[in-house]
Coordinates of C-alpha atoms and ligand atoms in Angstrom, one line a residue:
M18 CA -10.2 124.5 174.5
N19 CA -10.3 128.2 174.8
T20 CA -13.6 129.7 175.9
T21 CA -12.8 133.3 176.4
L22 CA -12.1 135.8 173.7
E23 CA -9.1 137.3 175.6
S24 CA -7.2 134.0 175.8
A25 CA -8.1 133.1 172.2
I26 CA -6.6 136.5 171.1
R27 CA -3.5 135.9 173.2
Q28 CA -3.0 132.5 171.5
L29 CA -3.8 133.8 168.0
P30 CA -0.2 134.4 166.7
E31 CA 0.8 130.9 167.6
R32 CA -2.4 129.1 166.6
G33 CA -3.2 131.1 163.5
Y34 CA -6.9 131.5 164.2
L35 CA -9.3 132.2 167.0
E36 CA -10.1 129.0 168.9
I37 CA -13.4 129.8 170.5
D38 CA -16.2 127.3 171.2
I39 CA -19.1 127.6 168.8
P40 CA -22.4 126.4 170.4
K41 CA -23.4 123.0 169.1
G42 CA -26.1 123.2 166.4
T43 CA -25.0 126.7 165.2
D44 CA -26.1 127.1 161.6
L45 CA -22.7 128.4 160.3
I46 CA -24.0 129.4 156.8
Y47 CA -26.9 131.3 158.4
E48 CA -24.5 133.1 160.8
I49 CA -22.0 133.9 158.1
N50 CA -24.7 135.3 155.9
K51 CA -26.0 137.4 158.8
L52 CA -22.5 138.8 159.5
R53 CA -21.9 139.4 155.8
K54 CA -25.0 141.7 155.7
E55 CA -24.4 143.3 159.1
K56 CA -20.8 144.1 158.4
N57 CA -21.1 144.8 154.7
A58 CA -18.5 142.1 154.1
V59 CA -17.5 140.4 150.8
I60 CA -16.2 136.8 150.8
L61 CA -13.6 136.2 148.1
A62 CA -12.5 132.6 147.6
H63 CA -9.9 130.8 145.5
Y64 CA -10.7 127.7 143.5
Y65 CA -8.4 125.6 145.8
Q66 CA -10.8 126.2 148.8
T67 CA -13.1 123.3 149.9
G68 CA -16.4 123.1 148.0
N69 CA -18.4 124.3 151.0
I70 CA -16.3 127.5 151.1
Q71 CA -16.5 128.1 147.3
D72 CA -20.3 127.8 147.6
I73 CA -20.6 130.7 150.1
A74 CA -18.3 133.0 148.2
D75 CA -19.5 136.3 146.7
F76 CA -16.7 136.0 144.3
L77 CA -14.8 132.9 143.2
G78 CA -11.7 133.2 141.1
D79 CA -8.0 132.7 140.2
S80 CA -5.3 134.9 141.7
L81 CA -5.7 137.6 139.1
Q82 CA -9.5 137.7 139.2
L83 CA -9.3 137.9 143.0
A84 CA -6.8 140.7 143.1
R85 CA -9.1 142.7 140.7
A86 CA -12.2 141.9 142.8
A87 CA -10.4 143.0 145.9
E88 CA -9.3 146.3 144.3
K89 CA -12.9 147.1 143.1
T90 CA -15.0 146.1 146.1
N91 CA -17.1 148.6 148.0
A92 CA -17.5 146.3 151.0
D93 CA -16.1 147.4 154.3
M94 CA -14.6 144.0 155.1
I95 CA -12.9 141.5 152.7
V96 CA -13.0 138.0 154.0
F97 CA -10.2 136.3 152.0
C98 CA -10.7 132.6 151.7
G99 CA -7.3 131.7 150.2
V100 CA -3.8 132.0 151.5
H101 CA -1.8 134.8 153.1
F102 CA -0.1 136.3 150.0
M103 CA -3.5 136.7 148.4
A104 CA -5.1 138.4 151.4
E105 CA -2.0 140.6 151.7
A106 CA -2.4 141.6 148.0
A107 CA -6.0 142.5 148.7
K108 CA -4.9 144.8 151.5
I109 CA -2.2 146.3 149.3
V110 CA -4.6 147.3 146.6
N111 CA -7.5 148.3 148.9
P112 CA -5.9 149.6 152.2
T113 CA -9.0 151.3 153.6
K114 CA -10.8 148.0 153.9
K115 CA -10.5 145.6 156.7
V116 CA -9.0 142.3 155.3
V117 CA -9.4 139.2 157.4
L118 CA -8.0 135.7 156.7
P119 CA -9.7 132.8 158.5
D120 CA -6.3 131.2 159.4
I121 CA -3.2 133.4 159.3
K122 CA -1.0 130.3 159.0
A123 CA -2.5 129.6 155.5
G124 CA 0.9 130.2 153.8
C125 CA 2.5 129.0 150.6
S126 CA 5.7 127.1 149.9
L127 CA 6.5 129.5 147.1
A128 CA 6.1 132.6 149.2
D129 CA 8.1 130.9 152.0
S130 CA 11.0 130.2 149.5
C131 CA 12.0 133.8 149.0
S132 CA 12.3 136.7 151.5
G133 CA 12.8 140.4 150.6
E134 CA 16.4 140.2 152.0
E135 CA 17.3 137.2 149.9
L136 CA 15.9 138.7 146.8
R137 CA 17.8 141.9 147.4
A138 CA 21.0 139.9 147.6
F139 CA 20.1 138.0 144.5
K140 CA 19.5 141.3 142.6
K141 CA 23.0 142.4 143.6
K142 CA 24.4 139.3 141.8
H143 CA 22.6 140.2 138.6
P144 CA 23.0 144.0 138.1
G145 CA 20.8 145.5 135.4
A146 CA 18.1 142.8 135.7
I147 CA 14.5 143.8 136.4
V148 CA 12.5 141.5 138.7
V149 CA 9.3 139.9 137.6
S150 CA 7.7 138.1 140.5
Y151 CA 4.8 135.6 140.6
I152 CA 2.0 136.9 142.8
N153 CA 2.7 133.9 145.1
C154 CA 5.2 136.0 147.2
N155 CA 5.1 138.2 150.3
A156 CA 4.8 142.0 150.4
E157 CA 8.5 142.5 150.9
V158 CA 9.3 140.5 147.7
K159 CA 6.6 142.5 145.9
A160 CA 8.2 145.7 147.1
E161 CA 11.6 144.5 145.7
S162 CA 10.0 143.5 142.3
D163 CA 9.3 145.7 139.3
I164 CA 6.3 143.8 138.0
I165 CA 4.0 141.1 139.5
V166 CA 2.4 138.4 137.3
T167 CA -0.1 135.6 137.8
S168 CA -0.4 132.4 135.9
S169 CA -3.1 134.0 133.8
N170 CA -1.2 137.1 132.6
A171 CA 2.5 136.1 133.0
E172 CA 3.1 135.2 129.3
H173 CA 1.4 138.4 128.1
I174 CA 3.3 140.6 130.5
I175 CA 6.7 139.0 129.9
N176 CA 6.2 139.4 126.1
S177 CA 5.7 143.1 126.7
I178 CA 9.2 143.5 128.1
P179 CA 11.9 144.3 125.5
K180 CA 13.8 141.1 124.6
E181 CA 17.2 142.5 125.4
Q182 CA 16.1 143.4 129.0
K183 CA 17.7 141.0 131.5
V184 CA 15.0 139.6 133.8
I185 CA 15.0 137.8 137.2
F186 CA 11.9 135.6 137.7
A187 CA 10.9 134.7 141.2
P188 CA 10.0 132.6 143.1
D189 CA 8.6 129.7 141.0
K190 CA 11.3 127.9 139.0
N191 CA 8.8 125.7 137.3
L192 CA 6.6 128.5 136.1
G193 CA 9.7 130.5 135.2
R194 CA 11.1 127.7 133.1
Y195 CA 7.8 127.2 131.4
L196 CA 7.6 130.9 130.6
N197 CA 11.2 130.9 129.3
E198 CA 10.1 128.2 126.9
K199 CA 6.9 130.0 125.8
T200 CA 8.4 133.5 125.4
G201 CA 11.9 132.4 124.1
R202 CA 13.6 134.2 126.9
N203 CA 16.3 133.2 129.3
M204 CA 15.1 134.7 132.6
I205 CA 17.2 134.1 135.6
L206 CA 15.1 131.8 137.9
W207 CA 14.7 131.8 141.6
D208 CA 14.8 128.3 143.0
G209 CA 11.3 127.9 144.6
V210 CA 8.5 125.4 144.0
C211 CA 4.9 124.7 144.8
V212 CA 4.9 121.6 147.0
V213 CA 1.5 120.6 145.7
H214 CA 2.4 120.6 142.0
E215 CA 5.9 119.2 142.7
A216 CA 4.2 116.1 144.2
F217 CA 2.6 114.9 141.0
S218 CA 4.1 111.8 139.6
M219 CA 5.0 111.6 135.9
E220 CA 4.9 107.8 136.0
R221 CA 1.5 107.5 137.7
I222 CA 0.0 110.1 135.4
A223 CA 1.4 108.2 132.4
K224 CA -0.4 105.2 133.7
Q225 CA -3.6 107.2 134.1
I226 CA -3.3 108.3 130.5
Y227 CA -2.8 104.7 129.4
E228 CA -5.9 103.6 131.3
N229 CA -8.0 106.5 130.1
P230 CA -7.0 106.9 126.4
E231 CA -9.8 109.3 125.6
A232 CA -8.9 111.7 128.4
K233 CA -7.1 115.0 127.7
V234 CA -4.5 116.0 130.2
I235 CA -4.6 119.6 131.6
A236 CA -2.1 121.1 134.0
H237 CA -1.2 124.2 136.0
P238 CA 2.2 125.6 134.9
E239 CA 3.5 125.3 138.5
S240 CA 4.0 121.6 137.6
S241 CA 7.4 120.1 136.8
K242 CA 8.8 120.0 133.2
E243 CA 8.3 116.2 133.1
V244 CA 4.7 116.4 134.1
L245 CA 4.0 119.3 131.7
S246 CA 5.5 117.2 128.8
L247 CA 2.4 114.9 129.2
T248 CA -0.2 117.5 128.8
D249 CA -2.6 118.7 126.1
Y250 CA -3.2 122.0 127.8
I251 CA -1.4 124.2 130.3
G252 CA -3.1 127.1 132.1
S253 CA -4.1 128.9 135.2
T254 CA -7.0 127.6 137.4
S255 CA -9.6 129.7 135.6
N256 CA -8.2 128.8 132.2
M257 CA -8.3 125.1 133.1
I258 CA -11.9 125.4 134.1
N259 CA -12.8 127.2 130.8
Y260 CA -10.9 124.5 128.9
V261 CA -12.9 121.7 130.5
V262 CA -16.2 123.6 129.7
N263 CA -15.3 124.5 126.1
D264 CA -13.3 121.6 124.8
P265 CA -15.3 118.9 123.1
A266 CA -13.4 116.1 125.0
K267 CA -15.5 114.3 127.6
E268 CA -12.7 113.2 129.9
F269 CA -9.9 115.1 131.5
I270 CA -7.0 114.2 133.8
V271 CA -6.6 117.3 136.0
V272 CA -3.1 118.1 137.2
T273 CA -3.6 120.7 139.9
E274 CA -4.9 121.2 143.4
E275 CA -8.1 119.1 143.6
G276 CA -10.3 122.0 144.9
V277 CA -10.6 123.2 141.3
L278 CA -12.7 120.1 140.4
H279 CA -15.6 121.5 142.4
E280 CA -16.2 124.3 139.9
M281 CA -15.4 122.1 136.9
R282 CA -18.1 119.6 138.1
K283 CA -20.6 122.5 138.5
K284 CA -19.9 124.0 135.1
A285 CA -19.4 120.7 133.2
P286 CA -21.4 118.1 135.1
H287 CA -21.5 115.6 132.2
K288 CA -17.7 115.4 131.9
K289 CA -15.5 112.9 133.6
L290 CA -12.8 114.5 135.7
I291 CA -9.9 112.4 136.9
P292 CA -7.6 114.0 139.5
A293 CA -4.0 113.3 138.6
L294 CA -2.0 111.1 141.0
V295 CA 0.8 112.2 143.2
Q296 CA 4.1 110.4 144.0
D297 CA 3.0 109.2 147.4
E298 CA 1.1 106.0 146.6
S299 CA -0.6 105.9 150.0
C300 CA -2.5 109.0 149.1
S301 CA -4.4 109.8 145.9
C302 CA -5.0 113.4 146.9
S303 CA -3.4 116.6 145.7
E304 CA -4.6 119.0 148.4
C305 CA -2.8 122.2 149.4
F306 CA -2.4 121.9 153.1
Y307 CA -2.3 125.7 153.4
M308 CA -5.5 126.3 151.4
K309 CA -7.3 123.7 153.4
L310 CA -6.6 125.4 156.7
N311 CA -9.6 127.6 156.1
T312 CA -12.9 126.1 157.4
L313 CA -16.5 127.4 157.8
E314 CA -15.9 127.6 161.6
K315 CA -12.9 129.8 161.1
I316 CA -14.6 132.0 158.6
Y317 CA -17.5 132.5 161.0
L318 CA -15.2 133.4 163.9
C319 CA -13.0 135.7 161.8
M320 CA -16.1 137.6 160.5
K321 CA -17.5 137.8 164.0
Y322 CA -14.4 139.0 165.8
E323 CA -12.6 140.6 162.7
L324 CA -9.5 138.6 163.4
P325 CA -6.9 137.6 162.2
E326 CA -6.5 140.8 160.3
I327 CA -4.0 141.6 157.6
I328 CA -1.9 144.6 158.6
I329 CA 0.8 146.1 156.4
E330 CA 3.2 148.9 157.2
E331 CA 2.3 151.8 154.9
S332 CA 5.7 152.4 153.3
L333 CA 6.0 148.7 152.5
R334 CA 2.5 148.7 151.1
L335 CA 3.2 151.6 148.8
K336 CA 6.3 149.9 147.4
A337 CA 4.5 146.6 146.9
L338 CA 1.6 148.5 145.3
K339 CA 3.8 149.8 142.5
S340 CA 4.6 146.3 141.1
I341 CA 1.0 145.1 141.5
N342 CA -0.4 148.2 139.7
K343 CA 2.1 147.6 136.9
M344 CA 0.6 144.1 136.6
L345 CA -3.0 145.4 136.6
D346 CA -2.1 148.1 134.0
L347 CA -0.3 145.7 131.7
S348 CA -2.9 143.0 131.8
K349 CA -6.1 145.0 131.4
N350 CA -7.1 142.9 128.4
V351 CA -6.3 139.6 129.9
K352 CA -9.4 137.7 131.2
Ligands
LIG408 P1 -4.1 130.7 139.8 O1 -5.4 130.5 140.5 O2 -3.8 132.1 139.5 O3 -3.9 129.8 138.6 O4 -3.0 130.2 140.9 C1 -2.9 129.0 141.5 C2 -2.2 129.0 142.7 O5 -1.1 128.5 142.9 C3 -2.8 129.6 143.9 O6 -2.0 129.3 145.0
LIG409 FE1 1.3 127.8 147.4 FE2 1.1 125.6 145.9 FE3 -0.6 126.0 147.9 FE4 -0.8 127.5 145.7 S1 -1.1 125.3 145.8 S2 -0.9 128.2 147.8 S3 1.3 127.7 145.1 S4 1.7 125.7 148.1

């Protein structure tokens, strides 16, 4: 176990976070609140974080809401409880703020599936196409893209592009295929997937539907075509939460990362929520390994030592900002 700050910092790139002993009995919530005040920090958290992290957030939201919150904040430090591409987007839109991520290894299979260099080569194969990228991508891919979208605003933004315009959609092929169907387009799809949503089992969910005939099935569009064919509603995390709250049904089979159930339970405590089952029968969970790397201990340490910090080279940031700003402009009316 590391006890000195120096050796913890040396090991940070490999480890992903500062491993420093925290004295037994430390009240982490109290200390985090203290640091939040002292450092004028804001804690932004995604719905896929663990419940105890969601509960300490100043702002909880989906990818679009978090990007907007990051852009608007007056805090000096943004503590991003989510994954790397989200914290990076926060730094891109608000560069004068210090952005820290509790565990720098909190990545994403979608972001990992596509590099800036690979996308540049792909663009060469499809001359004349503009690139619409899902926000789940790294800064280099954002810099190579014309417009960024999230699951909340993608359909709206794609509908605003002239029909005759050739479009490459990266990196999520499931979301891209779903959007092609919704918008009647034929976007060229990058071959990336979310490992969490790919793991859901059509057969096991069909059995859950049979066993819970009153339940409505709601899913995130990162899910496969087969799984989406079983659903009553498809939407972003925030839209799924709103659906559970507003729909008269009393039972829901929820096909997305299980962290979202925390907010659903809070907002609709009387409703029955059934997490959808994954292919691996030894495990009933649908957790995103990357999202779950963040912990209260790591949040405390990253606030105290202001590490790991998100740093982006300025010319790359400016290029990536263009495609994010396009998204923010085009989706002003999307909630
Ligand atoms: P949304 O919260 O925008 O629906 O995105 C889900 C997601 O995949 C985050 O990693
Ligand atoms: Fe990436 Fe999927 Fe995890 Fe979201 S849930 S961060 S898309 S791997």
